[in-house]
Tab-separated table of C-alpha atoms and ligand atoms in Angstrom:
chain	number	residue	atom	x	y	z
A	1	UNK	CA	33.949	47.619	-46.082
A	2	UNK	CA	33.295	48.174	-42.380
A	3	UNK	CA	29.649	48.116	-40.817
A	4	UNK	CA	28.483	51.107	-39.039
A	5	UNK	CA	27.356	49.919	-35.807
A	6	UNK	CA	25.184	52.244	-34.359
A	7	UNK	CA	26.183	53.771	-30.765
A	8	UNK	CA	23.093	52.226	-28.580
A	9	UNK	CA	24.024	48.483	-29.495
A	10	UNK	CA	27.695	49.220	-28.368
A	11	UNK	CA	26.500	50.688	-25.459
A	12	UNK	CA	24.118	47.382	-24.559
A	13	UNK	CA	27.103	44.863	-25.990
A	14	UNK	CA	29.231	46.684	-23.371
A	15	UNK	CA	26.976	46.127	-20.398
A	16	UNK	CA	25.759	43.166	-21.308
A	17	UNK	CA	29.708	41.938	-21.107
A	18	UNK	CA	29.705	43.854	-17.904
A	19	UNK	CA	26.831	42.174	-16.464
A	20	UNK	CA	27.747	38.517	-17.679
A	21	UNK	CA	31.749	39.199	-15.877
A	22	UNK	CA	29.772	40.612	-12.784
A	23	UNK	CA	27.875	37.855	-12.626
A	24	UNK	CA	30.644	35.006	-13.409
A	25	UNK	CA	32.368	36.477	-10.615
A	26	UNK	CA	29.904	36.413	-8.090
A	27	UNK	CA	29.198	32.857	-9.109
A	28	UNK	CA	32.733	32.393	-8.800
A	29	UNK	CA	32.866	33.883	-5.310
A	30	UNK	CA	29.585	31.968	-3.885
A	31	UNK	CA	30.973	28.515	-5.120
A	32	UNK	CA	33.818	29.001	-3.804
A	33	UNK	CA	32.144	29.500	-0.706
A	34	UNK	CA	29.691	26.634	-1.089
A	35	UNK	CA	32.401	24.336	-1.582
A	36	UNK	CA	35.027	25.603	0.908
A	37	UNK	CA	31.829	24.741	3.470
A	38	UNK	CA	30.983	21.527	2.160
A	39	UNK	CA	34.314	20.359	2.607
A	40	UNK	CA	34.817	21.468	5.957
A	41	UNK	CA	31.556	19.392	6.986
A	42	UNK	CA	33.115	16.365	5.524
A	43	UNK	CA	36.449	16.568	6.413
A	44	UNK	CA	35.691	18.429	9.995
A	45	UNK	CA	32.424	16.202	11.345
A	46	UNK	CA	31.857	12.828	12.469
A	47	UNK	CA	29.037	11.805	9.550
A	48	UNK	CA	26.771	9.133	10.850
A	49	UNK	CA	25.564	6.350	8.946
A	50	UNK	CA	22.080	4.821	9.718
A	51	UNK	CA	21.639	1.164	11.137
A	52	UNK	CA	20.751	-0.737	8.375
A	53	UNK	CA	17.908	-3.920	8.189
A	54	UNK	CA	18.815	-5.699	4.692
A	55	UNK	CA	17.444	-8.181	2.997
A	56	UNK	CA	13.757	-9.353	2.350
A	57	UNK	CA	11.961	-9.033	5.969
A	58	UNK	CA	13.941	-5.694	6.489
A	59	UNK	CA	11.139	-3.142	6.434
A	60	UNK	CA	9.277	-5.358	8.723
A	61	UNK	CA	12.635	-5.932	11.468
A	62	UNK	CA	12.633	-1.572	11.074
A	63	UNK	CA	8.933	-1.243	12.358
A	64	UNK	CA	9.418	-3.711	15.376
A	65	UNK	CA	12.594	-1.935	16.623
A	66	UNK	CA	10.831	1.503	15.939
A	67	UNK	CA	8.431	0.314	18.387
A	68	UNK	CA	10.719	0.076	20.765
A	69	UNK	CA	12.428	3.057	20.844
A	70	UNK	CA	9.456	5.184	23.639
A	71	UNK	CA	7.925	7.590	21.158
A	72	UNK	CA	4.719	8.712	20.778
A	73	UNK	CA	3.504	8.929	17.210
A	74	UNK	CA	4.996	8.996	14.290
A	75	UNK	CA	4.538	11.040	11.047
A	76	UNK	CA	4.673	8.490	7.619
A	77	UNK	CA	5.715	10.720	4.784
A	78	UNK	CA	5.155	8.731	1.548
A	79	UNK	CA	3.515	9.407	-1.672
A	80	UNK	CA	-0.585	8.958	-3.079
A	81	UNK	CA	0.645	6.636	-6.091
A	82	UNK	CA	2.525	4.721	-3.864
A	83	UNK	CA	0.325	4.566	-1.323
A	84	UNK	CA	-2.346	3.138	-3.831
A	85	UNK	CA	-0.364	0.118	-4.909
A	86	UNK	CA	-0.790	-1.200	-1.205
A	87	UNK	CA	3.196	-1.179	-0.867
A	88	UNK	CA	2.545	0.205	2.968
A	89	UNK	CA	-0.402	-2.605	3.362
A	90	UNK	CA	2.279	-5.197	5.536
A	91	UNK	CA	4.508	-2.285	6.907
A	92	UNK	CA	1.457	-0.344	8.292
A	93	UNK	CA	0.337	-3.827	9.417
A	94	UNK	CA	3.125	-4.442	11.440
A	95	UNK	CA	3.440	-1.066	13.086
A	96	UNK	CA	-0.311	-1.271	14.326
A	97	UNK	CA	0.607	-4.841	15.678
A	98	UNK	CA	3.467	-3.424	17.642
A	99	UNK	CA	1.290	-0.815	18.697
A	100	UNK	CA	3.105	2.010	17.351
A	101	UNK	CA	0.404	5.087	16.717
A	102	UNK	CA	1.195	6.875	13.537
A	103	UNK	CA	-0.431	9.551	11.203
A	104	UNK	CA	0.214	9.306	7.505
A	105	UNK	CA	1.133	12.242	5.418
A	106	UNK	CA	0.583	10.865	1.699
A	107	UNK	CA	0.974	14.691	-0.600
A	108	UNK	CA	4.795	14.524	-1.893
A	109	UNK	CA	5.137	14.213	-5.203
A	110	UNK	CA	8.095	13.514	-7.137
A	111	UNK	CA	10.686	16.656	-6.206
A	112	UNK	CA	8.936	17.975	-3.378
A	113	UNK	CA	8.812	21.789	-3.343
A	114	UNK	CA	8.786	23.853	0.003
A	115	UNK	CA	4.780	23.916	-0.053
A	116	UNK	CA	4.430	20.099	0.552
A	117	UNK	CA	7.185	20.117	3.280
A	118	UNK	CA	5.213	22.999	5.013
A	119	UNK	CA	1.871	20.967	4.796
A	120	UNK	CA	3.713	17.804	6.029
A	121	UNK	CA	4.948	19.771	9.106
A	122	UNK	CA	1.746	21.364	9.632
A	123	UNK	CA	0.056	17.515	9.785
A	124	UNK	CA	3.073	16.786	11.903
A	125	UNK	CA	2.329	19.517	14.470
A	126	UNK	CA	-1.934	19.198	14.636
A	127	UNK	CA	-1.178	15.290	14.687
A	128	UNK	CA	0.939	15.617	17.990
A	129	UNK	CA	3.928	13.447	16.496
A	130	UNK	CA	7.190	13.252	17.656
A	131	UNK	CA	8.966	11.110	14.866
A	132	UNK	CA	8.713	10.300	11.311
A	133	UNK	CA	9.380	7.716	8.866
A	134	UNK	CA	10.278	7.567	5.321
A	135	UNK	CA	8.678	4.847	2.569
A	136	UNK	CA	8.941	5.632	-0.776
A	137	UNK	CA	11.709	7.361	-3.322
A	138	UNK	CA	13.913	9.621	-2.791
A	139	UNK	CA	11.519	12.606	-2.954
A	140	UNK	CA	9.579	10.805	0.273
A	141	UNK	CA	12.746	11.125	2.347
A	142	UNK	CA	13.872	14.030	1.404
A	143	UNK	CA	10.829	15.757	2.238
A	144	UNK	CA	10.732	13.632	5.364
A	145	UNK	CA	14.208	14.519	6.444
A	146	UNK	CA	13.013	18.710	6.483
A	147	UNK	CA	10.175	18.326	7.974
A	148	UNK	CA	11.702	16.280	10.966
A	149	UNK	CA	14.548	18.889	11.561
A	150	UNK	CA	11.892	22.039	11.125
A	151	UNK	CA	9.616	20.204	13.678
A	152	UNK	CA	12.466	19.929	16.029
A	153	UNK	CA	14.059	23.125	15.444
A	154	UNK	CA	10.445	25.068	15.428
A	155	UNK	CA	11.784	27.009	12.410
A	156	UNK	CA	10.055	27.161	8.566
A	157	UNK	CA	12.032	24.503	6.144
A	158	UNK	CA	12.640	27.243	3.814
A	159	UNK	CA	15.011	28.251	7.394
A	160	UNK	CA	17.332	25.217	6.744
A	161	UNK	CA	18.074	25.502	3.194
A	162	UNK	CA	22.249	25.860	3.494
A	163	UNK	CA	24.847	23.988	5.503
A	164	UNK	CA	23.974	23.096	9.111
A	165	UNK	CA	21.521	25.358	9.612
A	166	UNK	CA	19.671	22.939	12.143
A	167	UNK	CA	20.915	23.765	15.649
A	168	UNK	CA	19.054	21.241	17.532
A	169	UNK	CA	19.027	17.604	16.529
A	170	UNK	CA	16.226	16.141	13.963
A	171	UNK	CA	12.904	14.705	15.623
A	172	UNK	CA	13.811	10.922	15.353
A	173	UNK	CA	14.014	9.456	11.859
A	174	UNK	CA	13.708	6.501	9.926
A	175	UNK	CA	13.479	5.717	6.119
A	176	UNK	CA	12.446	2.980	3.995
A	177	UNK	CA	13.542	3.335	0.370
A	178	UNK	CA	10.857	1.986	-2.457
A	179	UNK	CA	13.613	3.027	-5.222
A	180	UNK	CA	17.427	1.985	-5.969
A	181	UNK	CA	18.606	5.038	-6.028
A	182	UNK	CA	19.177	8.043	-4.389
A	183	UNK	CA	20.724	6.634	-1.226
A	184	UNK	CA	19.186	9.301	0.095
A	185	UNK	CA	18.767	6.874	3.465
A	186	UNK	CA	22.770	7.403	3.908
A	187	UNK	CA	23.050	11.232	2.911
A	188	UNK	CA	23.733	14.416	4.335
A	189	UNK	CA	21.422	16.129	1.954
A	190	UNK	CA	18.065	16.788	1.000
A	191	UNK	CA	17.062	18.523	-2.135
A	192	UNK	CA	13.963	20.576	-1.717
A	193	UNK	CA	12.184	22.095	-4.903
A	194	UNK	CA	11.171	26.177	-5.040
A	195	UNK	CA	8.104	26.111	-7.079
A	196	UNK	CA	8.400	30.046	-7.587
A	197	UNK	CA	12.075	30.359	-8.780
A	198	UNK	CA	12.235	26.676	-10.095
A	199	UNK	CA	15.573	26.336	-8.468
A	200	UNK	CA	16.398	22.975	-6.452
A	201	UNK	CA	17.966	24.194	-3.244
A	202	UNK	CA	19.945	22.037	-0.897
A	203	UNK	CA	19.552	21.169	3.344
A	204	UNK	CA	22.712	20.006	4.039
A	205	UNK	CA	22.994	18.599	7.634
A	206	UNK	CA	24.753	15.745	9.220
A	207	UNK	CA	21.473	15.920	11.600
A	208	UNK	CA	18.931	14.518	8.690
A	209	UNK	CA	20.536	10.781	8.595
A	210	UNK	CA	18.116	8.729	9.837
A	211	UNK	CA	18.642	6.406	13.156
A	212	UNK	CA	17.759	3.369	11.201
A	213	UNK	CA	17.225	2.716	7.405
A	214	UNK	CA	15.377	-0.567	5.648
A	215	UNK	CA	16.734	-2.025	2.329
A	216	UNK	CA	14.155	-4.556	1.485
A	217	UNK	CA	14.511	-6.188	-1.834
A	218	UNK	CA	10.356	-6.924	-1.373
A	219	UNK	CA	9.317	-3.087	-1.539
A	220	UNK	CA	11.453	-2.648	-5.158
A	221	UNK	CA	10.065	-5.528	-6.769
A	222	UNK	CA	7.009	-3.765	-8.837
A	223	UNK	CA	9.183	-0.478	-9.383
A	224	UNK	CA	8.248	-0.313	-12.918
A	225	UNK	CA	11.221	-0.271	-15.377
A	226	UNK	CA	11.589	2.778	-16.372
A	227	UNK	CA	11.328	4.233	-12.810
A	228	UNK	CA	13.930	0.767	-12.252
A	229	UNK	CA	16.656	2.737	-15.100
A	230	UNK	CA	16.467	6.036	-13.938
A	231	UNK	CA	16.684	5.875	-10.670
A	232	UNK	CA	19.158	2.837	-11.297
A	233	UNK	CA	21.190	5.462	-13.131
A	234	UNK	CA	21.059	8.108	-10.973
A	235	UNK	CA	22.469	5.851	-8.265
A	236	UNK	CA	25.832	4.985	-10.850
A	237	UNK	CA	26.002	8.392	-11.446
A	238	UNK	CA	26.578	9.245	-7.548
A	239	UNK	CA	29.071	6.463	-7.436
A	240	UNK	CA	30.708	7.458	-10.604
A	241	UNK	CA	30.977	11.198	-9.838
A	242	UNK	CA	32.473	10.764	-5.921
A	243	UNK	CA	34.773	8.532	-7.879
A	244	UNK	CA	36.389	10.789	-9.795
A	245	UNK	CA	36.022	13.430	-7.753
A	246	UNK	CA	38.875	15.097	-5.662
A	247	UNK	CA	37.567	14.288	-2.086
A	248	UNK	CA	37.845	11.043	-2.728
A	249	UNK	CA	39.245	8.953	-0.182
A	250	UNK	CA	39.669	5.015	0.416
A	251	UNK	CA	36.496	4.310	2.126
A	252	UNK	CA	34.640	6.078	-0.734
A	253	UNK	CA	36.716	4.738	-3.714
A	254	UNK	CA	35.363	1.321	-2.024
A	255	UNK	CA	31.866	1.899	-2.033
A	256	UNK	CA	32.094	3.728	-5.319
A	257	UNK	CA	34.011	0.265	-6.923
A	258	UNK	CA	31.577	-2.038	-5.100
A	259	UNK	CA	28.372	-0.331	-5.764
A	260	UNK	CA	29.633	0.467	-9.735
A	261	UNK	CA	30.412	-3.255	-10.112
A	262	UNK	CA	26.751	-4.749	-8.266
A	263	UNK	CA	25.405	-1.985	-11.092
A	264	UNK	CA	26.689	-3.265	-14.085
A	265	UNK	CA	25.706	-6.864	-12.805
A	266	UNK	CA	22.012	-6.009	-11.544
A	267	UNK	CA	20.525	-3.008	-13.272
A	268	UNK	CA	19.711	-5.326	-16.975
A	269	UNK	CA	18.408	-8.196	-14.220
A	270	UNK	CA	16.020	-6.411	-12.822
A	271	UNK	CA	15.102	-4.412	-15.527
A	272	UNK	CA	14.181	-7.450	-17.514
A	273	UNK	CA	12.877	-9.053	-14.430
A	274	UNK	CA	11.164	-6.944	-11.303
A	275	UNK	CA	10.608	-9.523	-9.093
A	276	UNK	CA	14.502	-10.781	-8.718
A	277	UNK	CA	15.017	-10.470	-4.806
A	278	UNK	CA	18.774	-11.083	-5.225
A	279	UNK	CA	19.555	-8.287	-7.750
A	280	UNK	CA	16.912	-6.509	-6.492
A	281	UNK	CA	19.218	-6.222	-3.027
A	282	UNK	CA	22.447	-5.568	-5.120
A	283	UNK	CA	20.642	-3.118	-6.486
A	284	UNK	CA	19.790	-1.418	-3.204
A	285	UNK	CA	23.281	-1.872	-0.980
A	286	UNK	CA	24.697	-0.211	-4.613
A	287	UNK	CA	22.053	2.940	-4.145
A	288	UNK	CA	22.734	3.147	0.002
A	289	UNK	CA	26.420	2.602	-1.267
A	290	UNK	CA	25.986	6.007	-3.912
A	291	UNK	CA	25.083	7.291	-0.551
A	292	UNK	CA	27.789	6.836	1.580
A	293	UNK	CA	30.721	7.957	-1.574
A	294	UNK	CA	28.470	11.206	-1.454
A	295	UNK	CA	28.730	12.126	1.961
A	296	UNK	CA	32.569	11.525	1.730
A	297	UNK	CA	33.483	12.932	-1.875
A	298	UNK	CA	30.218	14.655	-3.250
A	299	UNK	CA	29.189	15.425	-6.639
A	300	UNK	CA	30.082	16.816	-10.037
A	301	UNK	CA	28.750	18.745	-13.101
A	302	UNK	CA	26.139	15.658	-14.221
A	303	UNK	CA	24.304	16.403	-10.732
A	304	UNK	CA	24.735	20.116	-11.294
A	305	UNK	CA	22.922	19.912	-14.715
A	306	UNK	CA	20.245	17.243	-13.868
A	307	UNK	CA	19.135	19.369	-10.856
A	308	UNK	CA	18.592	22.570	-13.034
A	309	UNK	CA	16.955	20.828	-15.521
A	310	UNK	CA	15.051	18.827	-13.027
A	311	UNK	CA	13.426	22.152	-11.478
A	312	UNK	CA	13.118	23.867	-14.457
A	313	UNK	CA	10.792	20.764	-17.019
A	314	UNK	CA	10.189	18.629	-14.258
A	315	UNK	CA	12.418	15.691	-15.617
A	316	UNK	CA	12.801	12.459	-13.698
A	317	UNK	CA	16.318	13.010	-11.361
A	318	UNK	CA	17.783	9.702	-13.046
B	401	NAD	N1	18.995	13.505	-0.701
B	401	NAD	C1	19.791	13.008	-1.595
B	401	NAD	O1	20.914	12.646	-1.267
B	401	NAD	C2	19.344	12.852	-3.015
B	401	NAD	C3	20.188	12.261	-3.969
B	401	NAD	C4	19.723	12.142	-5.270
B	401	NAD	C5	18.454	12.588	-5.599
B	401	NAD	N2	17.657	13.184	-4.662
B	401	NAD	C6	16.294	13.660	-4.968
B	401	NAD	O2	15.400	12.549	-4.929
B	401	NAD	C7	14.290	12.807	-5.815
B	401	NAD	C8	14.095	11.623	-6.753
B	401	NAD	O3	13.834	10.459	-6.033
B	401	NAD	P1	13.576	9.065	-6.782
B	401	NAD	O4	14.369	9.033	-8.024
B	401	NAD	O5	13.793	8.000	-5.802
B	401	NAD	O6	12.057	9.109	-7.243
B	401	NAD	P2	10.715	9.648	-6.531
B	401	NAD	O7	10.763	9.474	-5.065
B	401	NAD	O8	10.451	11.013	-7.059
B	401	NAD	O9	9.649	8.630	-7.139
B	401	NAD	C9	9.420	8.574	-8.546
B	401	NAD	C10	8.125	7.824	-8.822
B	401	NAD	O10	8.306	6.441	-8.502
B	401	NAD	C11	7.181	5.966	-7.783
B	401	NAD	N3	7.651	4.866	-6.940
B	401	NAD	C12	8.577	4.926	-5.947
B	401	NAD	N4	8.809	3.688	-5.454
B	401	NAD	C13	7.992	2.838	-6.121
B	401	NAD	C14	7.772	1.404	-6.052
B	401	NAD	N5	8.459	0.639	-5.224
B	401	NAD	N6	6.860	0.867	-6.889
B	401	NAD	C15	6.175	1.650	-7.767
B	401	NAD	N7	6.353	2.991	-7.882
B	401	NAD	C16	7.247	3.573	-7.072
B	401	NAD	C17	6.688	7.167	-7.003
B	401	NAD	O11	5.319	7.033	-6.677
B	401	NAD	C18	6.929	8.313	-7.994
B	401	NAD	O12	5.836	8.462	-8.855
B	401	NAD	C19	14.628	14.083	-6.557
B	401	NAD	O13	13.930	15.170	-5.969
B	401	NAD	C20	16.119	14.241	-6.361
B	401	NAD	O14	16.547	15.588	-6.435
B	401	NAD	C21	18.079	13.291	-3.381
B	402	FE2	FE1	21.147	11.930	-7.848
């Protein structure tokens, strides 16, 4: 027996088949493109790496050099919760005793969108600084990182979304990570949230590295653990993906093996245990470690899923 289709439903089977091949081959044709770039920026350009204060004492050594580096005022982009647990308390402290002026910017929220980086440069602009500094997760430094290249640049952030975009270099920058992690404090990138399209888009610019970073076991130790796994996950996912990626080169495939290894040895221990110092600084060479393999290798299809479904229901990136 055959079915009698009738005519309009062939007609919207064929163009939806139309569209759908349309659209797999623009895809096609803009990752290409997207990739082809990325590449060139990490084979073609010197990457920098930040200077790095470890250890317990190492957000405290990063204010007293900050001090001495002749700026004016500096912008702290962190987050409200954070800001509550009085984290900052001994870091602002020390800043005010080395007489560094700064103005604090406390509105990200876990994946900034392009509204909260625009309200942070605003503050950044009335404020009259000329630097800014990290402390908290991930979503703290990224948003820091755009809003120090826009301010320098005098463009909108939404301007810098895409590879190298910024054509002067960032206002000075320095992060402190609260989370182990992103290793956002080594990267390239920035991942900025558009609250309108719910698409994560990327600023990818060997510019945004900060001048110095802080890993200090002494911030992570009340990371609550479930904030502790996922973020302890995402950071052996970055390792794991630029491992078996194919830009991988020795000096990734090291960090990758290293930071996978201090992983599977820290990530239970300080689960079970927040206030472990030791692990607690595995855990964050490991996450400035994810870092560094990304920069060199990149990412893979876990990332590419997590962000979508990260814009889209708001899930945590780890
Ligand atoms: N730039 C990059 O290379 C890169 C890489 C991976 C992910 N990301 C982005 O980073 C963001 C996620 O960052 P994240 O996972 O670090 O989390 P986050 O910065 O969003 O923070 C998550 C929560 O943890 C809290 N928190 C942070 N530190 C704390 C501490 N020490 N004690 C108690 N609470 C604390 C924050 O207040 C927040 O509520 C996402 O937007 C993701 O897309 C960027
Ligand atoms: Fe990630």
């Amino acid at each position: 027996m055959t079915i009698k289709v009738p005519k309009v439903i062939d007609e919207l089977e064929s163009k939806i088949v139309n569209t759908l091949k349309l659209s797999r081959f623009k895809n096609q044709l803009v990752g290409k493109g997207y990739v082809t770039g990325l590449k060139a920026v990490t084979y073609l350009l010197n990457i920098p790496k930040p200077t790095i204060f470890m250890s317990k004492g190492a957000s405290i050594n990063l204010c007293e050099s900050v001090s001495q580096f002749g700026l004016n005022k500096l912008l702290i982009v962190t987050d409200q919760a954070l800001y509550d647990t009085g984290l900052l308390d001994p870091v602002l402290e020390q800043l005010n005793l080395s007489g560094m002026k700064y103005s604090l910017f406390t509105e990200v929220e876990p994946d900034p969108t392009f509204t909260v980086v625009e309200s942070g440069l605003r503050k950044y602009r009335q404020q009259n600084c000329d630097s800014v500094m990290a402390i908290g997760g991930g979503s703290s430094i990224d948003a820091a990182k755009v809003i120090a290249l826009a301010a320098s640049n005098e463009v909108s952030p939404r301007d810098l979304v895409g590879i190298l975009k910024g054509k002067k270099p960032s206002a000075p920058f320095f992060a402190i990570p609260t989370t182990a992690g992103t290793g956002s404090e080594a990267t390239i990138g920035a991942v900025i949230s558009d609250s309108i399209t719910h698409k994560k888009e990327l600023v990818i610019d060997t510019k945004i590295v900060p001048l110095v970073a802080a890993l200090d076991p002494d911030l992570m130790k009340g990371l609550p653990p479930a904030i502790t796994a996922a973020t302890g996950m995402d950071a052996l996912t970055h390792l794991v993906e630029s491992y078996l990626s194919g830009m991988a080169n020795e000096e990734s495939d090291y960090y990758s093996r290293s930071g996978i290894q201090m992983i599977f040895e820290n990530l239970p221990k300080v689960y079970k245990r927040g206030n472990n110092a030791k692990a607690r600084e595995k855990m964050a060479l490991a996450s400035y470690y994810g870092g560094l393999t990304i920069n060199i290798a990149g990412l893979g299809y876990v990332h590419a899923f997590a962000h979508q479904l990260g814009a889209k229901y708001k899930l945590p990136h780890g």
